[in-house]
Amino acid sequence: MANYQEIVHLNVGGTRFATSWHTLTWVPDTFFTALLSGRIPTVRDETGAIFIDRDPNLFGLILNFLRTRDIDLTTVNIRALRHECDYFGITPLSRRLALCDEMNHSACGDVLFYGYLPPPLNPPIPGNGNNRNTTNCSRKNSTASTTEVATNRSHSRNSSLDLRTIGRIPSQDQLSRCGRGHSRAASLGNTESHKGLRPPEMNTWADSMKVQIIKAHHNWIAVAYTHFVTGYRLTDSCGWYVVFQSPVQDSVIERIALNAKTGGGATSSGSNTSGTDVMLGIASGSLVRLWAFSTHTEPVRRTLVGTFNLGVRVEHLLFVGPQLVALSGAGSRSKAGVWHTSTQHWQTQDVAHLTTHDTAGSFLLLGTATGAINYIDMQKFPLRMKDNDLLVTQLYKDPNQEPITAISVYLTPKTNLCGNWIEIAYGTRYGSVRVIVQHPETVGHGPQLFQTFTVHQSPITKVSLSENYLVSVCSEYNHVRSWRVTRFRGMISTQPGTTPKAAFKVLALEAPTAQPHNDCGPYGEQDEEQIFIQKVVPDTDTLYVRLASNGKRVCTIRSVDGSAVSCFTVAECEGALRPRRLLLCGHRSGAAQLWDLTAPTDRAARVGPPAAPNSGEGEESPVGEGGPSPDELVRLLSACDLDAAPAPLPHSPSRPLQP
C-alpha cells in the first residue's frame, strides 16, 4: 500500500487541491478510501491529478474538516454541505450537520403546529364486508386496538390522551400520562413506522392509505381515504379524538361533505334521528350516500339516511344549511340534486351549462356558461316538493353574455335571511370581473351592474368579495389582482370606489385532477383578512401561507415528519375556549397535521411593508415578500420534470406543468 504521507493531487470541478493520503483516508469506508484503493476507477487530467466532478467550494470545506477535524459553519449552506458529505461518505461530519439541521426542524413542529392525527393502524380492507350493514359504530372500535394504542397516539397541542379514553371519562392514571414526552421516532407519521403493526393485506393497499380529502365544520374534521372516512372531534379537554368511521365504500371516494348540527328528524326508514350531530355525505361517480352519526350515545349510532343518484358524475358536494347539495357541470347535462332535511326528500333537476356556484345564507347561486346567474332558495324549496321543482330562478344576466366562471356573494351587515340586500362579484371566461349590487334602494329592480374590471387576459378561476377587498384569480398560473373596497354604512360605495391594491401569482404546478382537493383559496370569513395557501409542486412537504389582499407571506408550513402533503383546507374550528383558524393538511403517509394560523394571520394583517423575507415557521418577524424565493422555487422544482411542450396561447387557460 502506498505511503500515508504520499501527496495526492486532486482536480475537483476544475480547482486543484493537494493533500496527503492519510488526510483523505483517516475516516474508514469513504469515497476516498475506495478511490485510492482502486475499487473506484479514476480519471486523471493532463497533469495527472485525479479528477472529481463535484463542487470545489463545498469540497474545500470537507477537506479542511479532514485536516483539522473542525469546521466553521457561519456562512455555510448546511443542507448542501450535508449532501456532499453523504456523497463522499464522511459520516462524522454528516452526523454533526444532521443534528444542526434538526435543531431548526423538530418532529414536534414549530409554534404554529397544533395537532397530529395518526393514520389508522387497522384500517378496513375493501371487499371484506366488515361492518357494511351495521348501524352501530363504537368509539372504541373506531380507533386502534388496545395493543396498538401505545405505539400510535393522537398528538395534539391540547392533550396527549391515550386513544383508549375515547368515549368515556379518562381515569386519573390516564390523566397523569398526559405530560409524557413523545420521542421523535414515535411521533413520525410515515407508514414505514407502522409496517410491523399493519395486517399483511395493507402492504398491497398502501397507495389507498394516503389522505385523499380533508374537510372541517365547527369542531369536527373528516379525513377521507380511498374507501372510507374517519371523523374527529375537538374538545379542549381531550384535543382531537376519533369518534366515527364510515363503512367501507366499494367505489373510490371522490367528494365528501361534512355538517355538524343538532337535532334531526325521521329518516327515510322511519327511524328517529333526534340527537344526530354529524351528517356525512360521500360521492362516488353519480352516487351520493348520506350518513347520520349520533355521537351522544355509546356506542355511536350510525344511520344510512339514503343513497341518491344524480344521474351524472358529482363534481361538487356541499351542505347549504342542513340541506345536502350535489352539483355537476358536465356541459348541457348539468344537474343539481338536493336532499332536504325536514322532508327527507331527494330531488334532482337540470340546470343547463352550470359552471360555478357560491352560497349565501339559505341561497345557492349558480353561474352558467350562458352568462346567467341563477339561484335556489332553500327555504322555499320544501313548498314546491309536490311540483318536483327546485325553483331555479334567474337573478341576473351578464350584459355581454360572457360565460361566468367564478362567483362570490357578500351579504351586507344589514341583510336579512330573505337575501334582498346582496352584493355579487363574478368573473368571466374572457377575463372580466364585474360587481353587481342589490341594496335597499334597488329592491324590486333586481341587481344592478356596479363596476367592471378588464384587467385579466385569461379566464377568471376565483373571485372573492369581502368587507374590505375584492380579489380575483385568473388561469395564468393563478395570477391574483386585489382591490381595496370603499364602504358607506356597510354597503359598497361609489365614492371613491375601489382602489387597486396588489398583483401577484400563487404558482401551483399540479395536474387539474388534484386541484379540487388542493384549492389555493382564498380562505377566510368575509369580514376578516383572507389567505391563500400555495402548494407549488405535487410531492412537497412545504406550504406557503399568504395574505389574499397583497400576497405577502404569513408563514411557511413544513410537514413535521417530512411526508408529502396530499390535500389541504383551511377552516374556522370552534373549540370551547375560542375559535381558531386552522390549516388542515392530509398527507401521503395517511396522517393529518394541523396548524393554527389565527395569530400569525392577524399579526401579518397589521404589519406594514416588510423588511426581509420570512424564512422561518411561525417566527415573530415581519411579513415576507410572498411566495417562494428563487432559491426556494428552484429547490422545489428539482422534484419535478417540467414539460417541454410549447407555452399556452395568451387567451387560453394556462397549461399546468406536469409533475
XYZ file of C-alpha atoms in Angstrom:
659
model
C 0.000 0.000 0.000
C 1.218 3.492 -0.720
C 2.854 5.617 1.986
C 0.312 7.537 4.108
C 2.489 10.649 3.680
C 2.292 10.472 -0.095
C 0.901 13.613 -1.661
C -2.361 13.201 -3.573
C -3.266 15.725 -6.277
C -6.961 16.256 -6.965
C -8.850 18.240 -9.578
C -12.320 18.907 -8.146
C -14.615 20.663 -10.604
C -11.644 22.454 -12.222
C -9.989 23.528 -8.945
C -6.797 21.746 -7.912
C -6.133 20.512 -4.391
C -3.118 18.836 -2.851
C -3.297 16.821 0.348
C -1.874 13.703 1.946
C -3.038 10.134 1.598
C -3.537 9.944 5.370
C -5.773 13.035 5.421
C -8.133 11.539 2.837
C -8.302 8.074 4.380
C -8.412 8.502 8.170
C -12.218 8.135 8.030
C -12.859 4.480 7.062
C -15.179 3.291 4.287
C -15.473 6.552 2.358
C -15.405 7.595 -1.277
C -11.690 8.394 -0.880
C -10.676 5.010 0.583
C -12.419 3.302 -2.321
C -10.869 5.715 -4.823
C -7.307 5.372 -3.601
C -7.546 1.598 -3.165
C -8.609 1.163 -6.788
C -12.184 -0.006 -6.089
C -13.430 3.068 -7.978
C -11.911 3.758 -11.405
C -10.019 7.044 -11.592
C -9.956 9.699 -14.278
C -6.885 11.955 -14.449
C -6.393 15.337 -16.079
C -3.452 16.449 -18.196
C -1.279 16.990 -15.078
C -2.030 13.561 -13.647
C -4.357 14.845 -10.901
C -7.377 12.682 -10.063
C -10.500 14.372 -11.434
C -13.664 14.506 -9.265
C -16.698 16.207 -10.782
C -18.117 17.896 -7.657
C -18.482 21.416 -6.228
C -14.967 22.665 -5.355
C -16.177 25.162 -2.759
C -18.008 22.538 -0.704
C -15.158 20.077 -1.230
C -12.755 22.629 0.240
C -14.811 22.720 3.443
C -14.826 18.912 3.652
C -11.076 18.740 3.037
C -10.414 21.267 5.802
C -12.529 19.133 8.149
C -10.459 16.072 7.245
C -7.308 18.082 8.015
C -8.366 19.736 11.289
C -11.441 17.751 12.387
C -13.187 21.087 12.840
C -15.402 23.285 10.647
C -16.794 26.843 10.639
C -20.496 26.882 9.670
C -21.002 30.651 9.872
C -21.692 31.200 6.159
C -22.344 27.624 5.072
C -25.467 26.143 3.500
C -25.812 23.217 5.890
C -28.144 21.170 3.701
C -25.898 21.473 0.634
C -22.797 20.600 2.651
C -24.568 17.647 4.238
C -25.500 16.383 0.769
C -21.828 16.443 -0.254
C -20.794 14.694 2.961
C -23.279 11.938 2.236
C -21.875 11.613 -1.282
C -18.285 11.297 -0.060
C -19.314 9.145 2.925
C -17.817 11.445 5.569
C -20.027 10.069 8.347
C -18.635 12.046 11.342
C -19.278 15.400 9.665
C -22.607 14.282 8.171
C -23.926 13.371 11.618
C -22.912 16.732 13.044
C -24.608 18.565 10.195
C -27.737 16.433 10.594
C -28.008 17.487 14.233
C -27.505 21.151 13.279
C -30.266 20.813 10.692
C -32.631 19.100 13.118
C -32.188 21.894 15.641
C -34.399 24.005 13.356
C -36.794 21.237 12.218
C -38.490 19.425 15.061
C -40.842 16.462 14.810
C -42.933 18.312 17.383
C -43.384 21.166 14.925
C -42.926 24.876 15.464
C -45.059 27.318 17.415
C -47.888 27.063 14.856
C -48.135 23.263 14.989
C -51.484 22.434 16.563
C -52.110 18.724 16.252
C -51.159 15.402 14.725
C -53.767 12.806 13.749
C -52.022 9.496 13.023
C -53.118 7.144 10.256
C -55.409 4.271 11.243
C -53.429 1.260 12.417
C -56.170 -1.202 11.480
C -57.989 0.368 8.539
C -60.791 -1.642 6.940
C -59.917 -3.547 3.815
C -62.100 -3.140 0.693
C -64.080 -6.222 -0.166
C -64.045 -7.831 3.267
C -67.546 -6.607 4.105
C -66.680 -5.664 7.670
C -69.449 -3.642 9.307
C -71.034 -2.930 5.931
C -74.642 -3.178 7.056
C -74.397 -2.428 10.758
C -75.913 0.687 12.255
C -73.708 0.940 15.340
C -70.186 2.272 15.362
C -68.423 2.135 18.698
C -65.905 4.832 19.503
C -63.598 2.155 20.814
C -63.838 0.128 17.631
C -63.231 3.240 15.523
C -59.744 3.627 16.936
C -56.703 1.455 17.282
C -56.860 -1.683 19.363
C -55.612 -1.583 22.934
C -52.422 -3.407 21.992
C -51.534 -0.819 19.365
C -52.530 2.436 21.006
C -49.302 2.821 22.893
C -47.365 2.972 19.646
C -49.545 5.477 17.827
C -51.257 8.069 19.961
C -53.157 11.066 18.719
C -50.906 14.084 19.231
C -52.480 17.484 19.716
C -51.471 20.668 21.440
C -54.263 20.264 23.932
C -53.749 16.702 25.014
C -51.742 13.549 24.576
C -54.509 11.375 25.981
C -54.422 7.734 25.081
C -56.959 6.885 22.382
C -58.365 4.268 24.731
C -60.027 7.101 26.666
C -62.316 7.910 23.745
C -65.964 7.708 24.632
C -65.544 7.728 28.406
C -64.080 9.900 31.146
C -60.327 9.278 31.449
C -59.096 7.756 34.644
C -56.694 9.510 36.970
C -53.921 7.203 35.783
C -54.582 8.139 32.175
C -54.677 11.831 33.008
C -51.319 11.512 34.730
C -49.817 10.299 31.456
C -50.755 13.486 29.592
C -47.415 15.101 30.321
C -45.250 12.308 28.975
C -42.956 13.327 26.159
C -43.041 11.807 22.691
C -39.841 10.665 21.076
C -39.032 11.707 17.538
C -39.399 8.172 16.199
C -42.729 7.602 17.925
C -44.290 10.771 16.548
C -43.420 10.122 12.917
C -46.455 9.738 10.678
C -44.792 7.746 7.903
C -46.404 4.460 7.031
C -42.949 2.905 7.310
C -43.068 3.354 11.084
C -46.175 1.157 11.316
C -45.216 -1.664 8.965
C -44.930 -4.179 11.732
C -48.343 -3.281 13.134
C -50.405 -3.460 9.959
C -52.104 -6.591 8.721
C -50.464 -8.266 5.688
C -53.256 -7.103 3.404
C -52.225 -3.483 3.967
C -48.969 -3.950 2.084
C -50.964 -4.259 -1.143
C -53.197 -1.333 -0.213
C -50.559 1.219 0.738
C -51.488 3.652 -2.019
C -55.060 3.767 -0.748
C -53.930 4.915 2.675
C -52.889 8.423 1.737
C -55.353 11.131 2.749
C -57.418 11.998 -0.316
C -59.707 14.742 1.072
C -59.901 16.629 4.348
C -62.892 18.721 5.440
C -63.919 20.528 8.616
C -67.049 22.070 10.096
C -67.231 23.731 13.512
C -65.179 21.442 15.780
C -65.290 18.373 13.523
C -62.838 17.052 10.931
C -63.493 14.385 8.296
C -60.421 12.667 6.853
C -61.224 10.734 3.677
C -59.069 7.893 2.414
C -59.699 5.982 -0.803
C -62.505 3.805 0.560
C -63.531 5.150 3.989
C -63.777 8.314 6.085
C -62.681 8.871 9.673
C -64.311 11.570 11.822
C -62.548 13.504 14.591
C -63.946 15.854 17.194
C -62.213 18.645 19.119
C -62.704 19.299 22.812
C -60.406 21.469 24.868
C -60.029 18.756 27.492
C -59.150 15.849 25.184
C -57.976 17.548 21.996
C -58.789 15.789 18.726
C -60.054 12.222 19.035
C -61.642 9.659 16.740
C -65.436 9.487 17.037
C -66.654 7.581 13.994
C -65.585 5.760 10.882
C -67.701 5.337 7.795
C -68.413 1.927 6.280
C -66.042 0.791 3.563
C -67.106 2.025 0.131
C -66.670 -0.280 -2.854
C -66.049 2.685 -5.159
C -63.310 5.258 -4.778
C -64.435 8.267 -2.723
C -64.304 11.372 -4.916
C -66.117 14.038 -2.858
C -67.232 14.414 0.752
C -69.310 16.972 2.659
C -69.476 17.391 6.446
C -72.144 19.114 8.511
C -72.021 19.273 12.296
C -75.513 20.112 13.501
C -78.019 19.406 16.266
C -81.490 17.981 16.157
C -82.868 15.898 13.315
C -85.963 14.208 12.055
C -87.199 10.908 10.801
C -85.132 9.073 8.248
C -86.454 7.508 5.100
C -86.791 4.257 7.015
C -88.938 5.925 9.652
C -86.404 5.817 12.473
C -85.873 8.899 14.580
C -82.530 10.675 14.202
C -83.119 13.093 17.064
C -79.762 13.869 18.616
C -77.837 13.411 15.367
C -74.998 15.895 15.440
C -72.964 14.947 12.353
C -74.024 14.400 8.753
C -71.527 12.970 6.267
C -72.068 12.884 2.518
C -69.877 10.695 0.290
C -69.926 10.869 -3.509
C -68.542 8.265 -5.916
C -69.340 8.767 -9.573
C -73.014 9.698 -9.801
C -73.990 8.139 -6.445
C -74.246 10.026 -3.158
C -74.514 8.280 0.213
C -75.630 10.269 3.240
C -74.825 9.057 6.739
C -76.052 10.385 10.072
C -73.989 9.891 13.225
C -75.434 10.308 16.701
C -72.380 10.762 18.911
C -74.223 11.465 22.146
C -74.673 7.747 22.781
C -72.237 4.912 23.379
C -71.685 3.203 21.047
C -72.016 5.840 18.346
C -75.196 5.279 16.337
C -74.656 5.327 12.592
C -77.617 5.506 10.207
C -77.651 5.379 6.435
C -80.093 8.139 5.522
C -80.126 7.166 1.874
C -78.294 6.507 -1.366
C -79.099 9.016 -4.103
C -78.325 9.095 -7.820
C -77.610 12.411 -9.545
C -77.539 10.788 -12.974
C -74.155 12.322 -13.879
C -70.828 12.447 -12.081
C -70.914 14.552 -8.915
C -68.384 17.379 -9.187
C -69.371 19.373 -6.092
C -70.840 18.132 -2.812
C -71.757 20.603 -0.080
C -74.229 21.480 2.637
C -76.323 24.648 2.437
C -77.521 24.838 5.995
C -78.771 21.306 6.788
C -79.534 20.562 3.110
C -77.145 18.357 1.126
C -76.470 19.618 -2.407
C -74.789 17.732 -5.264
C -73.828 19.578 -8.461
C -72.432 18.531 -11.801
C -71.247 20.876 -14.534
C -70.999 18.485 -17.454
C -71.951 20.951 -20.195
C -75.590 20.859 -21.244
C -76.197 17.879 -18.922
C -75.572 19.895 -15.762
C -77.685 18.801 -12.831
C -78.414 19.834 -9.276
C -79.581 17.430 -6.599
C -80.911 18.495 -3.182
C -81.734 16.402 -0.131
C -83.875 18.372 2.312
C -83.515 17.512 5.979
C -87.088 18.285 7.065
C -88.878 16.425 4.263
C -86.276 13.651 3.833
C -86.744 14.039 0.070
C -84.117 13.856 -2.693
C -84.813 15.858 -5.817
C -82.811 16.479 -8.990
C -83.235 18.991 -11.770
C -81.418 20.015 -14.938
C -79.585 23.345 -14.619
C -78.113 23.792 -18.075
C -74.478 24.840 -18.552
C -73.598 25.112 -14.855
C -70.048 26.449 -14.451
C -69.653 27.771 -10.881
C -71.527 28.283 -7.617
C -71.488 30.037 -4.254
C -73.679 30.111 -1.142
C -75.092 32.937 0.950
C -77.402 32.209 3.862
C -80.107 29.895 2.525
C -79.313 30.807 -1.090
C -77.373 28.712 -3.589
C -76.194 30.822 -6.535
C -75.331 29.150 -9.829
C -73.247 30.681 -12.608
C -73.754 29.368 -16.141
C -71.947 29.277 -19.458
C -74.717 31.411 -20.982
C -73.902 34.389 -18.740
C -76.859 33.931 -16.371
C -76.723 33.875 -12.575
C -79.475 31.677 -11.136
C -80.368 30.900 -7.550
C -82.212 28.335 -5.438
C -83.802 29.445 -2.171
C -83.544 26.514 0.211
C -86.191 27.994 2.500
C -88.804 27.877 -0.253
C -87.627 24.525 -1.551
C -89.973 22.336 0.587
C -93.015 24.316 -0.542
C -92.664 23.104 -4.136
C -91.892 19.446 -3.473
C -95.213 18.326 -4.931
C -94.377 20.117 -8.180
C -90.933 18.471 -8.341
C -89.435 21.924 -8.871
C -86.248 23.262 -7.282
C -87.326 26.820 -8.102
C -84.207 27.653 -10.109
C -84.730 31.375 -10.709
C -82.680 33.712 -12.866
C -81.253 36.568 -10.842
C -79.073 38.389 -13.385
C -77.773 38.197 -16.950
C -74.295 39.338 -17.974
C -74.602 42.283 -20.418
C -72.205 40.632 -22.899
C -73.453 37.104 -22.182
C -69.933 36.053 -21.268
C -69.677 32.601 -19.620
C -69.476 33.018 -15.839
C -66.532 31.062 -14.385
C -66.366 32.312 -10.776
C -68.808 33.888 -8.354
C -68.751 35.315 -4.827
C -71.655 36.618 -2.764
C -71.311 39.144 0.065
C -74.242 39.761 2.390
C -74.116 43.258 3.850
C -74.408 43.540 7.636
C -77.991 44.849 7.330
C -79.210 41.933 5.263
C -81.868 39.540 6.481
C -82.457 35.937 5.501
C -84.621 36.881 2.549
C -81.415 37.968 0.816
C -82.728 41.182 -0.803
C -79.642 43.220 0.079
C -76.732 41.475 -1.563
C -73.514 42.185 -3.446
C -72.122 39.757 -6.004
C -68.747 39.686 -7.718
C -68.257 37.351 -10.655
C -65.613 36.587 -13.255
C -65.982 35.502 -16.867
C -64.173 33.303 -19.345
C -62.837 36.371 -21.157
C -61.152 37.860 -18.087
C -63.751 40.404 -16.954
C -64.536 40.917 -13.269
C -67.882 42.527 -12.515
C -69.632 43.614 -9.335
C -73.432 43.785 -9.136
C -75.395 45.078 -6.144
C -78.925 44.989 -4.841
C -79.263 47.409 -1.951
C -82.415 48.568 -0.136
C -82.977 51.387 -2.596
C -82.902 48.958 -5.538
C -85.299 46.358 -4.135
C -87.755 45.213 -6.780
C -85.471 46.107 -9.659
C -83.020 43.207 -9.399
C -79.233 43.533 -9.048
C -77.651 46.480 -10.873
C -74.255 46.435 -12.567
C -71.923 48.420 -10.316
C -68.402 48.146 -11.716
C -66.405 46.217 -14.332
C -62.690 45.431 -14.346
C -60.987 44.226 -17.527
C -57.514 43.670 -16.140
C -57.142 39.924 -16.797
C -56.417 38.360 -20.179
C -57.159 34.786 -19.124
C -60.326 33.129 -17.768
C -61.173 34.001 -14.179
C -60.933 30.966 -11.900
C -61.603 32.565 -8.492
C -63.231 35.717 -7.209
C -63.880 36.842 -3.642
C -65.770 39.906 -2.424
C -65.363 40.642 1.276
C -65.877 43.556 3.607
C -62.602 45.222 2.669
C -61.282 43.609 -0.503
C -62.190 42.330 -3.947
C -59.823 39.544 -5.046
C -59.756 37.816 -8.437
C -57.620 34.966 -9.774
C -57.121 34.051 -13.431
C -55.789 30.871 -15.022
C -52.370 32.340 -15.856
C -50.576 30.382 -13.121
C -53.066 31.724 -10.552
C -52.411 35.393 -11.238
C -54.127 37.422 -8.498
C -55.334 41.017 -8.510
C -56.850 42.722 -5.491
C -58.700 45.977 -4.872
C -59.500 47.859 -1.702
C -63.272 48.319 -1.338
C -64.765 51.555 -0.019
C -67.956 51.174 2.028
C -70.538 53.616 3.328
C -72.888 52.419 6.070
C -71.765 48.880 5.438
C -72.558 48.913 1.715
C -70.145 49.192 -1.218
C -69.720 52.821 -2.209
C -69.103 54.603 -5.489
C -67.122 57.319 -3.722
C -64.218 56.907 -4.102
C -64.900 53.373 -5.323
C -62.316 50.592 -5.388
C -58.567 51.171 -5.276
C -56.010 48.773 -6.848
C -54.080 47.053 -4.088
C -51.741 44.363 -5.444
C -50.994 41.906 -8.250
C -49.069 38.660 -7.714
C -49.037 34.958 -8.620
C -49.810 31.913 -6.483
C -47.916 29.417 -8.607
C -49.134 25.805 -8.326
C -47.824 23.140 -10.694
C -50.373 20.396 -10.148
C -52.498 18.374 -12.522
C -56.095 19.614 -12.799
C -57.404 16.385 -11.239
C -55.631 17.196 -7.971
C -56.804 20.789 -7.714
C -60.299 20.204 -6.226
C -58.642 18.984 -3.012
C -55.733 21.456 -3.168
C -57.644 24.685 -3.707
C -55.351 27.664 -3.163
C -58.194 29.813 -1.814
C -58.792 32.484 -0.817
C -59.870 31.160 2.591
C -61.438 33.020 5.487
C -64.562 34.776 6.622
C -65.686 37.775 4.596
C -65.257 40.225 7.471
C -61.592 39.401 8.109
C -58.287 39.031 6.293
C -58.372 36.170 3.823
C -55.402 33.983 2.886
C -54.045 31.867 0.044
C -52.363 28.507 0.588
C -49.643 27.904 -2.001
C -48.543 24.348 -2.768
C -46.038 24.695 -5.589
C -45.329 21.084 -6.620
C -47.342 17.898 -6.046
C -44.868 15.984 -3.870
C -43.825 18.601 -1.339
C -43.842 18.940 2.419
C -43.869 22.751 2.255
C -46.826 25.149 2.006
C -46.714 28.944 1.829
C -49.440 30.918 3.613
C -50.033 34.335 2.010
C -52.377 37.249 2.526
C -55.028 37.439 -0.175
C -55.041 41.240 -0.148
C -51.368 41.808 -1.001
C -49.719 38.397 -1.449
C -47.303 38.869 1.444
C -46.170 35.742 3.218
C -47.744 34.996 6.575
C -45.628 31.952 7.344
C -44.095 28.819 5.861
C -45.511 25.451 6.912
C -43.389 22.301 6.709
C -44.538 18.781 7.488
C -43.237 17.688 10.871
C -42.391 14.186 9.611
C -41.207 15.054 6.104
C -44.178 13.371 4.424
C -45.680 14.988 1.329
C -48.924 16.961 1.590
C -51.629 15.264 -0.475
C -54.541 17.643 0.308
C -55.325 20.635 2.494
C -58.025 23.064 3.543
C -58.485 25.989 5.935
C -61.359 26.030 8.410
C -62.624 28.025 11.354
C -62.781 25.423 14.128
C -64.859 26.319 17.153
C -63.339 24.988 20.340
C -64.847 25.597 23.730
C -62.370 28.354 24.584
C -62.070 30.338 21.347
C -62.423 29.853 17.582
C -59.251 29.135 15.673
C -58.312 29.351 12.019
C -56.656 26.029 11.296
C -54.755 24.811 8.260
C -55.607 21.113 7.905
C -53.138 19.034 5.887
C -53.673 15.442 4.784
C -50.507 13.539 3.967
C -49.437 10.655 1.776
C -48.424 8.831 4.958
C -52.093 8.657 5.987
C -51.668 11.153 8.801
C -53.218 14.605 9.173
C -51.361 17.620 10.564
C -52.996 20.779 11.914
C -51.543 24.288 12.088
C -53.009 27.263 13.949
C -52.887 30.330 11.674
C -55.001 32.612 13.875
C -52.244 34.672 15.473
C -49.823 34.944 12.507
C -52.624 35.976 10.148
C -53.839 38.696 12.496
C -50.278 39.869 13.056
C -49.436 39.861 9.355
C -52.534 41.900 8.532
C -51.364 44.605 10.935
C -47.717 44.666 9.846
C -46.618 47.371 7.420
C -44.201 46.980 4.491
C -41.802 44.085 5.123
C -38.097 44.489 5.681
C -36.963 40.983 4.717
C -38.452 37.648 3.683
C -39.682 35.387 6.424
C -37.805 32.124 6.080
C -38.921 30.655 9.367
C -42.005 28.867 10.522
C -44.167 30.811 12.926
C -41.434 33.312 13.730
C -42.130 36.669 15.353
C -40.885 38.524 12.292
C -42.342 40.885 9.691
C -44.340 39.550 6.778
C -42.133 38.285 3.954
C -42.175 39.028 0.264
C -44.759 36.404 -0.579
C -44.328 33.079 -2.322
C -41.161 31.040 -2.641
C -37.954 32.928 -3.346
C -35.995 31.967 -6.487
C -33.772 29.723 -4.368
C -36.774 28.042 -2.742
C -38.533 27.661 -6.096
C -35.517 26.021 -7.741
C -35.240 23.616 -4.825
C -38.942 22.720 -5.092
C -38.774 22.290 -8.868
C -35.868 19.857 -8.526
C -38.531 17.261 -7.641
C -40.452 17.879 -10.892
C -39.928 17.080 -14.541
C -41.005 20.210 -16.362
C -42.979 19.626 -19.533
C -41.169 20.839 -22.644
C -44.408 21.493 -24.548
C -44.916 24.966 -26.096
C -46.293 27.700 -23.887
C -50.081 28.215 -23.994
C -51.654 30.968 -26.042
C -52.199 34.269 -24.180
C -56.001 33.969 -24.099
C -56.249 30.281 -23.309
C -56.106 28.677 -19.870
C -52.528 28.083 -18.849
C -51.375 24.544 -19.304
C -50.031 23.274 -15.956
C -46.526 21.911 -15.851
C -46.622 18.165 -15.483
C -45.126 16.771 -12.284
